[in-house]
Short mmCIF file of C-alpha atoms in Angstrom, two decimals:
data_model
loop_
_atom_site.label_atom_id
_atom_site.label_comp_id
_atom_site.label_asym_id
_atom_site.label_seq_id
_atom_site.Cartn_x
_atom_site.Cartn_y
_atom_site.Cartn_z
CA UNK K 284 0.00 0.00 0.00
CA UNK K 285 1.02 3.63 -1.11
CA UNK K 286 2.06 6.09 1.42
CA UNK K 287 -0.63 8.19 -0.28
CA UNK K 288 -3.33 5.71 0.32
CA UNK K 289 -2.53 5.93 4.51
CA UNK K 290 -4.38 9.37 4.86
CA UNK K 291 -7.53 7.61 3.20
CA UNK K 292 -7.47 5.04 4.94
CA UNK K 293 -7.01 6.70 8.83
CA UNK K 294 -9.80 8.63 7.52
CA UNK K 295 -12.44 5.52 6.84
CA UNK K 296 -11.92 4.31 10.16
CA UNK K 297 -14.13 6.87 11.60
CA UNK K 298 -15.94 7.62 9.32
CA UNK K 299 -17.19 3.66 10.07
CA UNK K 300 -17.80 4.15 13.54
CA UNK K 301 -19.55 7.17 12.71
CA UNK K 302 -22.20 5.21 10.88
CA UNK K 303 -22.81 2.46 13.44
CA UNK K 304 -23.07 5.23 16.20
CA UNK K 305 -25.49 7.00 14.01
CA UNK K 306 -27.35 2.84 13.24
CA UNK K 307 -27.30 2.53 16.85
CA UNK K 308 -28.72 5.78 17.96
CA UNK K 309 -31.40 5.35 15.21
CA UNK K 310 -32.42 1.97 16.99
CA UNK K 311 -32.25 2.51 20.17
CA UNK K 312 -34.48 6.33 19.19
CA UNK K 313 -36.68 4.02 17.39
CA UNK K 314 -37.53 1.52 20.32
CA UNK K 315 -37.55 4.43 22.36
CA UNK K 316 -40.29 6.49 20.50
CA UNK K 317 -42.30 2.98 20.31
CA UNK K 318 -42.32 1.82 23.52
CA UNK K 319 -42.35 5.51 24.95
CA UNK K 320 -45.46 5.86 22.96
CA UNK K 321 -47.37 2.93 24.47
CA UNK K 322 -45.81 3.65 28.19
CA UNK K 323 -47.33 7.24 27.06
CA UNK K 324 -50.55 6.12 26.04
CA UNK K 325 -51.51 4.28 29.30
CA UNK K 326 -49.95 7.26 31.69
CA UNK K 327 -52.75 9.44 30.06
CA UNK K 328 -55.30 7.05 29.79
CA UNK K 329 -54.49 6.31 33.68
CA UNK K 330 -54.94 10.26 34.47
CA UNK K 331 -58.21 10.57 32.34
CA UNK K 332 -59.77 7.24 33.72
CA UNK K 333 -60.37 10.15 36.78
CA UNK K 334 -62.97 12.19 34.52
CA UNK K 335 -64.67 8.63 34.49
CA UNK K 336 -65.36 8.24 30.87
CA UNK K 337 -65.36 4.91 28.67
CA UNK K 338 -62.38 3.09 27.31
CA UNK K 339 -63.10 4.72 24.18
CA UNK K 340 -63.01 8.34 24.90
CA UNK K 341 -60.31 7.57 27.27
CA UNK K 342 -58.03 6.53 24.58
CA UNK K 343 -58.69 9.05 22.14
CA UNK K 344 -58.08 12.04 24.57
CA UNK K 345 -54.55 10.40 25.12
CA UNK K 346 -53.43 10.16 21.71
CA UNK K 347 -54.61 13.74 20.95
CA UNK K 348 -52.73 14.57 24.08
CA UNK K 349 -50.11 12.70 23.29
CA UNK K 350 -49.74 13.88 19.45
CA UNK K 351 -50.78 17.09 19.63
CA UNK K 352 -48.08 18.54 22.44
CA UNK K 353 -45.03 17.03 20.69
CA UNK K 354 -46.52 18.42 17.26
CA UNK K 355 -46.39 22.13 19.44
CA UNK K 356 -43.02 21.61 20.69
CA UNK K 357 -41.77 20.89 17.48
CA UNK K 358 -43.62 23.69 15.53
CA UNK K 359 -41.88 25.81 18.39
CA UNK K 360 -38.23 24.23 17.85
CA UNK K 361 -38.46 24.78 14.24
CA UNK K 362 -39.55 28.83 14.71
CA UNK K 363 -36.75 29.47 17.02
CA UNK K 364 -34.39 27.67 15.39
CA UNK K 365 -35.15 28.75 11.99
CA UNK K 366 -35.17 25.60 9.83
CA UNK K 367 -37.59 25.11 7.15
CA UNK K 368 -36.75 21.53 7.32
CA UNK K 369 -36.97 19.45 10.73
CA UNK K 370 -34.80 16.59 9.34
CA UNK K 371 -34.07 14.29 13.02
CA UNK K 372 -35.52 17.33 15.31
CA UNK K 373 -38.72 15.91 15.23
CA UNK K 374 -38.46 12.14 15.73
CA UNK K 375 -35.72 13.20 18.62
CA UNK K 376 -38.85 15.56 20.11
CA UNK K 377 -41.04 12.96 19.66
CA UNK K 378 -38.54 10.36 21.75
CA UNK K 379 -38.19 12.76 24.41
CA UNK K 380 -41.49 13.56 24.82
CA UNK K 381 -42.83 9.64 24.90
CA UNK K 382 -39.51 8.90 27.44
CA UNK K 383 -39.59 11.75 29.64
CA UNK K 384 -43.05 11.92 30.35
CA UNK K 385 -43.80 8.51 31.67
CA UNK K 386 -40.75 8.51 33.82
CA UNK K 387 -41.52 11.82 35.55
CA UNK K 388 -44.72 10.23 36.10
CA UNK K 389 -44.27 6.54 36.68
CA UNK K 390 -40.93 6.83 38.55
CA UNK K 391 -41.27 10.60 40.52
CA UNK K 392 -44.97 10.83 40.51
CA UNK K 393 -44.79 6.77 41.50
CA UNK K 394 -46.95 7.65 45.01
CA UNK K 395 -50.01 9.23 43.23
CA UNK K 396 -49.16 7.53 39.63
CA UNK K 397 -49.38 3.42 40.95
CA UNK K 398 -52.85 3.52 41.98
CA UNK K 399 -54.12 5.60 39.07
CA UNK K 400 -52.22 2.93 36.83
CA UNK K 401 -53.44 -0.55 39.15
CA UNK K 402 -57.23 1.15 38.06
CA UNK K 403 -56.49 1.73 34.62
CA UNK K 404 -55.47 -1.73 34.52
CA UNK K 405 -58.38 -3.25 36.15
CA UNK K 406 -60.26 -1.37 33.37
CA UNK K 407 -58.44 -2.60 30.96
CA UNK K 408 -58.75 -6.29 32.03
CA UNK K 409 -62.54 -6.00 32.47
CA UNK K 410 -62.71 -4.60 28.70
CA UNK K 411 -60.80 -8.32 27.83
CA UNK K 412 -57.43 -6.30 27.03
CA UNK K 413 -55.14 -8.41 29.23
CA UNK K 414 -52.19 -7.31 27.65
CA UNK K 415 -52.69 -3.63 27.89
CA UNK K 416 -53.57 -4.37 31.11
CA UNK K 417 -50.59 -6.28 32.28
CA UNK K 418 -48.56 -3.28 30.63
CA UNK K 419 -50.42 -1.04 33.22
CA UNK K 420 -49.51 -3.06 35.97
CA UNK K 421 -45.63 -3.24 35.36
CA UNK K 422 -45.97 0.56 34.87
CA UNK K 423 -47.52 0.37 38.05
CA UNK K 424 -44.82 -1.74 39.98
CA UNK K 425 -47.05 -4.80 40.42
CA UNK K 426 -46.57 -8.10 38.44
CA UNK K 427 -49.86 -9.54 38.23
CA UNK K 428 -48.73 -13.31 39.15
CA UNK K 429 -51.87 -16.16 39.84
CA UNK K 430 -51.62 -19.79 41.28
CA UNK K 431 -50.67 -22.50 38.81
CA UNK K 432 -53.40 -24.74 39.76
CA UNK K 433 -56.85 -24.38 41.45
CA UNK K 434 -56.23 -28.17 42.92
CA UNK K 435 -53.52 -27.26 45.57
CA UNK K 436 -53.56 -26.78 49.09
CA UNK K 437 -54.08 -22.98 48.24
CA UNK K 438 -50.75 -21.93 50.34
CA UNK K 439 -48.47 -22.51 47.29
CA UNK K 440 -49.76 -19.52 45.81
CA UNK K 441 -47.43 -17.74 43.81
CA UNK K 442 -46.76 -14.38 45.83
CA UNK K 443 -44.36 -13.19 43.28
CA UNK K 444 -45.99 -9.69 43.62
CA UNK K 445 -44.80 -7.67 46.39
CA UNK K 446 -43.89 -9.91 49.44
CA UNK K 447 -44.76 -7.03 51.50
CA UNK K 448 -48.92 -7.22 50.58
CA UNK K 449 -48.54 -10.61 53.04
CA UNK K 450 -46.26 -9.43 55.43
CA UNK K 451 -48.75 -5.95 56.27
CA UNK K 452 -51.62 -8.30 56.52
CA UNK K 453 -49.90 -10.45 59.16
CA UNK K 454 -48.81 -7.48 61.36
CA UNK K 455 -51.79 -4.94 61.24
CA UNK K 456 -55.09 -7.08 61.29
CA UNK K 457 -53.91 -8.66 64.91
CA UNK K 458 -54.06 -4.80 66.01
CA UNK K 459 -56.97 -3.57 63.88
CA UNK K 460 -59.44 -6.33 64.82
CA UNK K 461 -58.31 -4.32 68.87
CA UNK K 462 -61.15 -2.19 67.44
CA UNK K 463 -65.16 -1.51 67.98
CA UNK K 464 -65.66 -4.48 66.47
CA UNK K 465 -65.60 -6.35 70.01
CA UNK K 466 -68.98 -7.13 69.60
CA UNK K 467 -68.56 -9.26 66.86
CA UNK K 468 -65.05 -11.09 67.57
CA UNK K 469 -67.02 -12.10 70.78
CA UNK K 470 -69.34 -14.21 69.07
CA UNK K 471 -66.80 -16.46 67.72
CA UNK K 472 -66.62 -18.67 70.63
CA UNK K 473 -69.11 -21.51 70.59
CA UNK K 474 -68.97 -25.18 72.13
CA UNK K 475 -67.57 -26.67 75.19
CA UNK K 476 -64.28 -26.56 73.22
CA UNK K 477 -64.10 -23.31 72.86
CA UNK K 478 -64.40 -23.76 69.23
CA UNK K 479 -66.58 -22.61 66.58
CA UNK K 480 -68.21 -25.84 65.12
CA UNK K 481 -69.49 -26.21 61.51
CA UNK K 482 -73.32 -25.42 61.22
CA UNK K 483 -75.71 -26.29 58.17
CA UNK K 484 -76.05 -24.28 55.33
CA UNK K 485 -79.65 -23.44 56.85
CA UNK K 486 -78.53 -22.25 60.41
CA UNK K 487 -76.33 -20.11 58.85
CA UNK K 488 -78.14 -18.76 56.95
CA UNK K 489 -80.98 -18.44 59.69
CA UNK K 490 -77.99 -16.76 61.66
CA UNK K 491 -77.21 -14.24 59.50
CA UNK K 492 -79.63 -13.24 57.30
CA UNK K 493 -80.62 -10.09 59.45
CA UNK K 494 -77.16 -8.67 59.10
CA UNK K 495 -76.98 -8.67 55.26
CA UNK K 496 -78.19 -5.63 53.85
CA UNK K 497 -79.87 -4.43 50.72
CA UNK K 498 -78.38 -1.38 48.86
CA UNK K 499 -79.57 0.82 46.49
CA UNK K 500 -78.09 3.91 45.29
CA UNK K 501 -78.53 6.56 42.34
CA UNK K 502 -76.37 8.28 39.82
CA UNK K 503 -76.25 10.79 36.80
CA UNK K 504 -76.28 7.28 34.43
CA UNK K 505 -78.95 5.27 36.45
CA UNK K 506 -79.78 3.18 39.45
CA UNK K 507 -77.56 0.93 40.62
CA UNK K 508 -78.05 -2.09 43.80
CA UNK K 509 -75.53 -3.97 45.91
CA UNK K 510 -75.43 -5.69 49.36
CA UNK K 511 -73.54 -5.09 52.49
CA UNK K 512 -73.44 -6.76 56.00
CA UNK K 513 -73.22 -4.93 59.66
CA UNK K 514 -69.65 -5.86 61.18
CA UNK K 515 -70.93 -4.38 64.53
CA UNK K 516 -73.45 -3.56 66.76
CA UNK K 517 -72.58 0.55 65.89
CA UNK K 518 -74.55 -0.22 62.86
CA UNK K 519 -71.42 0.04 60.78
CA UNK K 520 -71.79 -2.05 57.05
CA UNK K 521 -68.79 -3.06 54.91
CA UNK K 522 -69.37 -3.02 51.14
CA UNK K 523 -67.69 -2.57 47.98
CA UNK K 524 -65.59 0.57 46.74
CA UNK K 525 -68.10 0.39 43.42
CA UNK K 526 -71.04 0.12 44.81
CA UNK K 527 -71.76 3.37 46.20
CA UNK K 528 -68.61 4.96 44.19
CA UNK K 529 -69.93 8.46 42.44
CA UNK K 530 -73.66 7.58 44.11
CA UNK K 531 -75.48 10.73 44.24
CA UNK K 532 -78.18 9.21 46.79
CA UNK K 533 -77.69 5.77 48.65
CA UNK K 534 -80.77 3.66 50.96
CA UNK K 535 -80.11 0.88 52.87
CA UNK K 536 -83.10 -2.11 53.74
CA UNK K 537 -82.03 -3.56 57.11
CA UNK K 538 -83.94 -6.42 58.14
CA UNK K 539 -87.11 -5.57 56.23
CA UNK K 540 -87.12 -1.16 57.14
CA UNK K 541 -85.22 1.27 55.58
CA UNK K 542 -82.36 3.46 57.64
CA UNK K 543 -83.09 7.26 57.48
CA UNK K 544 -79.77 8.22 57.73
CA UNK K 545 -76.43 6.51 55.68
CA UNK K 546 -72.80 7.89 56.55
CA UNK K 547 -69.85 7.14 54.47
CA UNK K 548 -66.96 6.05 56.65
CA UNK K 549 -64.33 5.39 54.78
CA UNK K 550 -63.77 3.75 51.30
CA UNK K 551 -60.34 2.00 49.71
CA UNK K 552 -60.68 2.22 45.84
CA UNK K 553 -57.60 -0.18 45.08
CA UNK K 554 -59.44 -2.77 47.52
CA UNK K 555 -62.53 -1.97 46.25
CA UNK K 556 -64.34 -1.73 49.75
CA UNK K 557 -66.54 0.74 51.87
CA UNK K 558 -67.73 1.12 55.08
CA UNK K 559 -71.07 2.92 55.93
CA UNK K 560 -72.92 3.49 58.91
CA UNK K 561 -76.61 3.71 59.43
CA UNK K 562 -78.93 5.26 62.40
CA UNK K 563 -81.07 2.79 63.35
CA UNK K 564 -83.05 1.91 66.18
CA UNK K 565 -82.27 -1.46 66.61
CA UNK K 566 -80.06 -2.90 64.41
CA UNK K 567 -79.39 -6.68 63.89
CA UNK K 568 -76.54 -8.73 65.47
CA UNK K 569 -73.35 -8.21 63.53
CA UNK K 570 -71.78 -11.13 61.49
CA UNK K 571 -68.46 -12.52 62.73
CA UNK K 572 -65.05 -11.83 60.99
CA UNK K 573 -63.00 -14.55 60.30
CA UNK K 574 -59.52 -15.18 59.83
CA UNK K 575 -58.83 -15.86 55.42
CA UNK K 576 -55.35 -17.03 55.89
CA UNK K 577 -56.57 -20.19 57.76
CA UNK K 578 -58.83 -21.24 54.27
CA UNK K 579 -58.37 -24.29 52.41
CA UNK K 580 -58.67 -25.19 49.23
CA UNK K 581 -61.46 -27.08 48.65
CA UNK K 582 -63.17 -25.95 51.78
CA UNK K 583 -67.08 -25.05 51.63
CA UNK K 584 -68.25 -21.18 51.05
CA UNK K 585 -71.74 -19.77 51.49
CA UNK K 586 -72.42 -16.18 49.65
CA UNK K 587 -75.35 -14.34 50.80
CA UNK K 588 -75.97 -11.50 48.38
CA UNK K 589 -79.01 -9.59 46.39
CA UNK K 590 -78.06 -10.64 42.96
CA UNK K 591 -80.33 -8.51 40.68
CA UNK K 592 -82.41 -7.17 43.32
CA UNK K 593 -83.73 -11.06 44.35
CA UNK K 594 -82.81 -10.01 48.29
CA UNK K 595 -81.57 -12.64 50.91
CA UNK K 596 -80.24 -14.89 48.10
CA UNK K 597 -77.94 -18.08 49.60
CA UNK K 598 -75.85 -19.62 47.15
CA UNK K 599 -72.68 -22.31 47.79
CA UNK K 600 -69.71 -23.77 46.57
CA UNK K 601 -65.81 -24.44 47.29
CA UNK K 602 -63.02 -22.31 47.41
CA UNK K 603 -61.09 -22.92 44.21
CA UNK K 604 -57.66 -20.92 45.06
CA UNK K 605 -56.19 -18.29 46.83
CA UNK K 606 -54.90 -15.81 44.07
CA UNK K 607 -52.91 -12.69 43.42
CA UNK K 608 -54.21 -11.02 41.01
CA UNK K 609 -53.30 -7.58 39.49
CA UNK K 610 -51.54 -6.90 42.85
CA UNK K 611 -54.31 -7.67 45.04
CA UNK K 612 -55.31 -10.81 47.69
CA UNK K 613 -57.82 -12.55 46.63
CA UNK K 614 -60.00 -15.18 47.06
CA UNK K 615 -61.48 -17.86 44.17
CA UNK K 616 -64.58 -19.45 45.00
CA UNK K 617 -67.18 -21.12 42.82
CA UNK K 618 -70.09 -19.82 44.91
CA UNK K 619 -72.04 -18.44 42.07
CA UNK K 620 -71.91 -14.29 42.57
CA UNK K 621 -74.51 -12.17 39.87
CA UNK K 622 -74.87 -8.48 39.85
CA UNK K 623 -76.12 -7.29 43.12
CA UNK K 624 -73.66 -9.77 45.05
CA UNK K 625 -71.18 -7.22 45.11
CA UNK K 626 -70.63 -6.56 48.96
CA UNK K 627 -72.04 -9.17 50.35
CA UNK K 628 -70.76 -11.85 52.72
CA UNK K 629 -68.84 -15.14 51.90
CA UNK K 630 -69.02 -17.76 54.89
CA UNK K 631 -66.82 -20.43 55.96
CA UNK K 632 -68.96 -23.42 57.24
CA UNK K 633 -68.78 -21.77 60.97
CA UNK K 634 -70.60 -19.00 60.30
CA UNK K 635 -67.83 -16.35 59.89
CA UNK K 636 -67.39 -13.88 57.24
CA UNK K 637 -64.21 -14.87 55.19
CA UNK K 638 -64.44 -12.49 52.25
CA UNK K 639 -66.32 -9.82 50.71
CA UNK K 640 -67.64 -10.94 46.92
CA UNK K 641 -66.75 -8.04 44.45
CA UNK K 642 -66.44 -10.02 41.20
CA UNK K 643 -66.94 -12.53 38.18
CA UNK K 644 -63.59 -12.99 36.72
CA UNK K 645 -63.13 -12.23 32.82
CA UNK K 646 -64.47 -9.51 30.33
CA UNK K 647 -67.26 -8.96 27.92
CA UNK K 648 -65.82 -11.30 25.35
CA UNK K 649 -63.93 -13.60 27.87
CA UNK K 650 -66.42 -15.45 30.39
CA UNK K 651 -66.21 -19.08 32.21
CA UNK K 652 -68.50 -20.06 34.64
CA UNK K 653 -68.11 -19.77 38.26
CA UNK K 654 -64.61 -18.24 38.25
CA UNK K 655 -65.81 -15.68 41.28
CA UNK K 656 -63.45 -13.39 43.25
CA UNK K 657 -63.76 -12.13 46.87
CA UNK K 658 -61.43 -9.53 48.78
CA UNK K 659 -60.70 -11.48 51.87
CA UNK K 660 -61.98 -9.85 55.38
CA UNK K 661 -58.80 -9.17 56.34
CA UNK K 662 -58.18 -6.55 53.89
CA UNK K 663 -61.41 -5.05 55.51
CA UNK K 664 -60.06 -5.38 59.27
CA UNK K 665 -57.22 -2.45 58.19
CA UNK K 666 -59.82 -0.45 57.56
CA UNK K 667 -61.89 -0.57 60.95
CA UNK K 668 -61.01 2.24 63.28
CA UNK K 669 -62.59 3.51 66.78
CA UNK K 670 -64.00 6.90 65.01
CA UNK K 671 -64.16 8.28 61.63
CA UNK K 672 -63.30 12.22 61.62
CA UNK K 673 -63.97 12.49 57.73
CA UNK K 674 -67.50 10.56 57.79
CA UNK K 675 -69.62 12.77 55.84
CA UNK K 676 -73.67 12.31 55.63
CA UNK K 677 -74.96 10.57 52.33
CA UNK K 678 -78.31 11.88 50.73
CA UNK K 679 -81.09 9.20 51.13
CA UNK K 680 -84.51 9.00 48.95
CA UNK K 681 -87.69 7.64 49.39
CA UNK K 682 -89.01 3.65 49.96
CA UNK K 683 -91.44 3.99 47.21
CA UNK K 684 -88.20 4.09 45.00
CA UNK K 685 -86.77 0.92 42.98
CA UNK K 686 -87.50 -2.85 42.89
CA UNK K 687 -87.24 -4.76 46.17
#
């Protein structure tokens, strides 16, 4: 080789790495803008799911959001730069955009952004969009990990999703059930054994059936109905989160008579639960709270529940699995839950309360048959407390109102 080819071929060398920098940066811009876009999409479809609109709207606000601001900021780059010609300023606007703001508000927002995103998910996996919604959960922090097999002893569930949702169970619902709820924890003692001993279907139902409540409550879109059960003789009644969520006036049938007065006591959205107090003059007994982590698989479940408005409705089956599901305890049973259940009570064969039934697992165009989910009533023991400082009075209407 000439000593006049050297200087040429020096040169090449970076010219070479110059082009597989450039390939790289192109890539990696590329998966960035991509996956920015769909970490993007569900960050803004997570903040609009608070307007409470459908799956629809909420997605098209998002990508206007989401197309329309990086469109501004690079009409604004161009005019202060003054190119005629964006050449790579817009695809690196667009990366930035789609990268920056899901980490400002998945990683520094994480506090307020995790349950925003756990709800979007649940949304998303109702709609039959499990992938979307198992992206919403990661973004969250939560890996939504289930059992491998209904047939197990139940305490093999996989618990792959935040040790620390079993570890705060175990520590705060010894000092939580400390509460008002004396009254009820002191009805757990039966026999010569000090034991509770397993009762028929029918006494249990005989039991109980004063303390399950029928709820009905009314919104801007319609009526709505749910049950509930009194935990104690206060005339406090745990439901679900949904069923008196955005309720613009809620009654309560206790044993036959409507309460005059309903007071919201507190209410967990991620658990999807509620408690409510009513004033009345002589409420039922309260049910007894019982301790979840002793189930077993296979065990017998009663639900007692007003599934489409057919009040005082006592249906059975087994408990199928203990699950983790989209971060959250819960409890499979094939005790067959229909709108209306939500709320209501699920009993181990001694009479106490176990769980509180919230759902039918699957979406509109994903449905199997008796695949029904229940928070268990430990979950519900956190929230107990001796008074409630933010309690605020709920609007009631008339009797004459609705189907019972």
């Amino acid at each position: 080789m000439s000593s006049s080819d050297r200087p040429a071929t020096q040169a090449a060398a970076p010219s070479s790495g110059a082009r597989a920098f450039k390939a790289v940066f192109a890539v990696t811009k590329a998966v960035a803008i991509v996956g920015g876009f769909a970490a993007c999409l569900l960050s803004l479809m997570a903040l609009f799911g608070a307007l409470q609109v459908g799956l629809t709207m909420r997605a098209i606000l998002a990508l206007v959001v989401a197309v329309l601001v990086p469109l501004g900021l690079i009409e604004l780059a161009l005019r202060v730069s003054k190119r005629e010609r964006s050449g790579g300023l817009a695809s690196d606007i667009l990366a930035i955009c789609w990268v920056v703001f899901p980490l400002l508000f998945v990683g520094v927002a994480h506090g307020t952004s995790s349950p925003l995103l756990l709800r979007e998910g649940d949304r998303l996996a109702r709609a039959g969009m499990s992938r979307s919604a198992h992206a919403a959960y990661l973004l969250a922090g939560v890996d939504a990990v289930t059992s491998g097999s209904a047939g197990g002893s139940g305490r093999g569930v996989a618990v792959k999703a935040k040790a620390k949702i079993k570890t705060k169970t175990k520590t705060k619902t010894k000092t939580k059930t400390k509460t008002k709820t004396k009254a009820a924890l002191a009805r757990t003692v039966e026999g010569k054994d000090g034991k509770r001993r397993v009762i028929s279907a029918a006494e249990l139902f005989r039991r109980n059936k004063p303390a399950v409540v029928s709820i009905a409550v009314k919104r801007l879109t319609g009526g709505g109905s749910g049950t509930g059960f009194i935990i104690d003789d206060r005339g406090t009644i745990a439901t679900n989160y949904h069923v008196v969520h955005h309720a613009k006036a809620v009654r309560i049938k206790i044993d036959g008579k409507w309460a005059t007065r309903v007071y919201l006591l507190a209410e967990d959205s991620h658990a999807d639960l509620a408690l409510l107090r009513v004033e009345s003059e002589a409420a039922p007994a309260p049910v007894v709270l019982g301790d979840p982590m002793k189930i077993e698989v296979g065990e017998r479940v009663v639900a007692i529940g007003n599934p489409l408005g057919l009040d005082h409705t006592l249906t059975d089956g087994v408990i199928s699995a203990r699950r983790v599901l989209r971060g959250r305890r819960l409890i499979q049973m094939s005790a067959p839950v229909s709108p209306g259940n939500s709320g209501g009570p699920l009993f181990n064969m001694r009479g106490e309360v176990i769980g509180i039934n919230t759902a039918q697992y699957g979406g509109p165009w994903m449905r199997a048959q008796n695949l029904n989910l229940a928070v268990p009533v430990d979950v519900l023991k956190k929230m107990i407390k001796p008074s409630y400082p933010k309690k605020k009075l709920l609007e009631t209407y008339g009797s004459s109102a609705g189907t019972w």
